[in-house]
Amino acid sequence: SFYYINKSLVHHLLYKQKSFIIIVDQTKIFITMATRCLYFATIMLTASILVLGISAQFECGGNIIGIRAQCITFVQKGGENFPPSESCCAALKGANISCYCKYVTPFIESKISIEKAIYVANACHAQNIPTDKCGSYVIPHPPSSKA
């Protein structure tokens, strides 16, 4: 990951490219791009997220991109529950909610309210809504009415 460079480039690298690390070894000057590792890590993380999303979509049905685009405002953290739009419900059509719940990670839980997501799924009459758990969120059971 080292590159041999011409000494005339040193000025450019020192003053214009802050992300390069300059290593001087007598007559040769080598540079390594510290950002290469960062770019690689970012690409790998993005690829992992995409693969996970694609895996969930194939296994669980529905359109994950459409669900995210149409339903995000109804599942954001904070605020009250309010009925989802018709376009959100249309995006959820054919989605197996219990299946998607298997893919809920702590990162996803930090971004959306799973409680609201279950509310939206119920309001849209989605398929296979879990009754016990989604991610780490435990779904409360309504009190039983004994007469």
Tab-separated table of C-alpha atoms in Angstrom:
chain	number	residue	atom	x	y	z
A	1	SER	CA	0.000	0.000	0.000
A	2	PHE	CA	2.991	2.290	-0.400
A	3	TYR	CA	3.602	4.348	-3.496
A	4	TYR	CA	6.883	5.802	-4.742
A	5	ILE	CA	6.485	9.469	-5.591
A	6	ASN	CA	8.557	12.167	-7.207
A	7	LYS	CA	10.045	14.705	-4.761
A	8	SER	CA	8.386	17.517	-6.696
A	9	LEU	CA	5.032	16.272	-5.445
A	10	VAL	CA	5.964	16.690	-1.782
A	11	HIS	CA	4.862	20.330	-1.666
A	12	HIS	CA	1.513	19.433	-3.196
A	13	LEU	CA	1.019	16.500	-0.835
A	14	LEU	CA	2.057	18.383	2.296
A	15	TYR	CA	-0.124	21.407	1.709
A	16	LYS	CA	-3.024	20.202	-0.438
A	17	GLN	CA	-3.739	16.613	0.577
A	18	LYS	CA	-4.289	16.493	4.322
A	19	SER	CA	-5.359	12.844	4.250
A	20	PHE	CA	-1.931	11.535	3.173
A	21	ILE	CA	0.732	10.404	5.617
A	22	ILE	CA	4.221	11.311	4.413
A	23	ILE	CA	7.082	8.972	5.274
A	24	VAL	CA	10.616	10.060	4.355
A	25	ASP	CA	13.291	7.386	4.027
A	26	GLN	CA	16.609	8.954	2.929
A	27	THR	CA	16.221	9.267	-0.864
A	28	LYS	CA	12.795	7.799	-1.355
A	29	ILE	CA	9.519	9.276	-0.302
A	30	PHE	CA	6.619	6.979	0.257
A	31	ILE	CA	3.042	7.803	0.960
A	32	THR	CA	0.236	5.724	2.194
A	33	MET	CA	-3.330	6.826	2.122
A	34	ALA	CA	-4.770	6.532	5.584
A	35	THR	CA	-8.190	7.145	4.140
A	36	ARG	CA	-7.981	3.968	2.059
A	37	CYS	CA	-8.751	1.878	5.119
A	38	LEU	CA	-11.606	4.176	6.037
A	39	TYR	CA	-13.060	3.974	2.519
A	40	PHE	CA	-12.754	0.190	2.535
A	41	ALA	CA	-14.461	-0.069	5.926
A	42	THR	CA	-17.260	2.231	4.762
A	43	ILE	CA	-17.776	0.200	1.590
A	44	MET	CA	-17.850	-3.055	3.560
A	45	LEU	CA	-20.347	-1.652	6.073
A	46	THR	CA	-22.583	-0.352	3.294
A	47	ALA	CA	-22.383	-3.670	1.460
A	48	SER	CA	-23.281	-5.544	4.648
A	49	ILE	CA	-26.317	-3.340	5.243
A	50	LEU	CA	-27.438	-3.752	1.623
A	51	VAL	CA	-27.002	-7.524	1.735
A	52	LEU	CA	-28.959	-7.715	4.994
A	53	GLY	CA	-31.751	-5.566	3.544
A	54	ILE	CA	-31.855	-7.561	0.321
A	55	SER	CA	-31.861	-10.847	2.263
A	56	ALA	CA	-34.737	-9.631	4.412
A	57	GLN	CA	-36.691	-8.457	1.379
A	58	PHE	CA	-36.340	-11.772	-0.469
A	59	GLU	CA	-37.224	-13.809	2.592
A	60	CYS	CA	-39.929	-11.529	4.023
A	61	GLY	CA	-41.663	-10.147	0.928
A	62	GLY	CA	-42.788	-6.590	0.391
A	63	ASN	CA	-40.676	-3.750	-0.904
A	64	ILE	CA	-38.173	-2.637	1.754
A	65	ILE	CA	-37.249	0.535	-0.156
A	66	GLY	CA	-40.905	1.475	-0.594
A	67	ILE	CA	-41.664	0.676	3.041
A	68	ARG	CA	-38.822	2.891	4.203
A	69	ALA	CA	-39.747	5.745	1.873
A	70	GLN	CA	-43.494	5.676	2.521
A	71	CYS	CA	-43.618	4.741	6.210
A	72	ILE	CA	-40.621	6.449	7.840
A	73	THR	CA	-42.606	9.479	9.039
A	74	PHE	CA	-45.030	7.183	10.886
A	75	VAL	CA	-42.375	5.196	12.775
A	76	GLN	CA	-39.925	7.905	13.826
A	77	LYS	CA	-39.062	8.094	17.504
A	78	GLY	CA	-40.938	10.625	19.611
A	79	GLY	CA	-44.396	12.046	19.277
A	80	GLU	CA	-47.748	10.345	19.124
A	81	ASN	CA	-48.933	7.453	16.998
A	82	PHE	CA	-50.954	8.607	14.016
A	83	PRO	CA	-52.601	6.591	11.268
A	84	PRO	CA	-50.350	5.725	8.316
A	85	SER	CA	-51.020	6.949	4.794
A	86	GLU	CA	-52.513	4.781	2.068
A	87	SER	CA	-49.130	4.771	0.313
A	88	CYS	CA	-47.466	3.409	3.467
A	89	CYS	CA	-50.076	0.655	3.732
A	90	ALA	CA	-49.646	-0.130	0.023
A	91	ALA	CA	-45.879	-0.507	0.551
A	92	LEU	CA	-46.513	-2.924	3.443
A	93	LYS	CA	-48.787	-5.104	1.302
A	94	GLY	CA	-47.298	-8.576	1.027
A	95	ALA	CA	-44.701	-7.974	3.754
A	96	ASN	CA	-44.346	-10.598	6.481
A	97	ILE	CA	-43.859	-8.387	9.547
A	98	SER	CA	-42.777	-11.233	11.873
A	99	CYS	CA	-40.083	-12.106	9.363
A	100	TYR	CA	-38.822	-8.517	9.214
A	101	CYS	CA	-38.713	-8.454	13.024
A	102	LYS	CA	-35.985	-11.133	12.886
A	103	TYR	CA	-33.762	-8.585	11.130
A	104	VAL	CA	-34.277	-5.729	13.612
A	105	THR	CA	-30.903	-4.789	15.104
A	106	PRO	CA	-30.049	-2.375	17.942
A	107	PHE	CA	-29.015	0.127	15.240
A	108	ILE	CA	-32.456	-0.051	13.622
A	109	GLU	CA	-34.068	0.265	17.062
A	110	SER	CA	-32.029	3.427	17.659
A	111	LYS	CA	-33.486	4.988	14.493
A	112	ILE	CA	-37.152	3.991	14.590
A	113	SER	CA	-39.807	3.217	17.193
A	114	ILE	CA	-40.607	-0.487	16.991
A	115	GLU	CA	-43.776	0.218	18.998
A	116	LYS	CA	-44.918	2.626	16.267
A	117	ALA	CA	-43.899	0.153	13.552
A	118	ILE	CA	-46.177	-2.476	15.110
A	119	TYR	CA	-48.952	0.137	15.381
A	120	VAL	CA	-48.538	0.987	11.670
A	121	ALA	CA	-48.535	-2.705	10.700
A	122	ASN	CA	-51.774	-3.240	12.653
A	123	ALA	CA	-53.384	-0.112	11.190
A	124	CYS	CA	-52.514	-1.331	7.672
A	125	HIS	CA	-53.725	-4.897	8.383
A	126	ALA	CA	-50.303	-6.248	7.409
A	127	GLN	CA	-49.569	-9.991	7.313
A	128	ASN	CA	-48.102	-12.009	10.186
A	129	ILE	CA	-47.760	-9.255	12.767
A	130	PRO	CA	-45.838	-10.626	15.761
A	131	THR	CA	-47.649	-10.920	19.076
A	132	ASP	CA	-44.681	-11.419	21.364
A	133	LYS	CA	-41.496	-9.665	20.262
A	134	CYS	CA	-39.963	-7.588	17.451
A	135	GLY	CA	-36.217	-7.062	17.756
A	136	SER	CA	-35.738	-6.527	21.483
A	137	TYR	CA	-39.129	-4.807	21.849
A	138	VAL	CA	-41.591	-6.936	23.826
A	139	ILE	CA	-45.100	-6.422	22.485
A	140	PRO	CA	-47.531	-5.852	25.357
A	141	HIS	CA	-50.651	-7.982	25.454
A	142	PRO	CA	-53.984	-6.281	26.016
A	143	PRO	CA	-55.479	-7.037	29.425
A	144	SER	CA	-57.792	-10.010	29.325
A	145	SER	CA	-61.408	-9.235	30.023
A	146	LYS	CA	-62.786	-11.757	32.482
A	147	ALA	CA	-66.373	-11.236	33.501
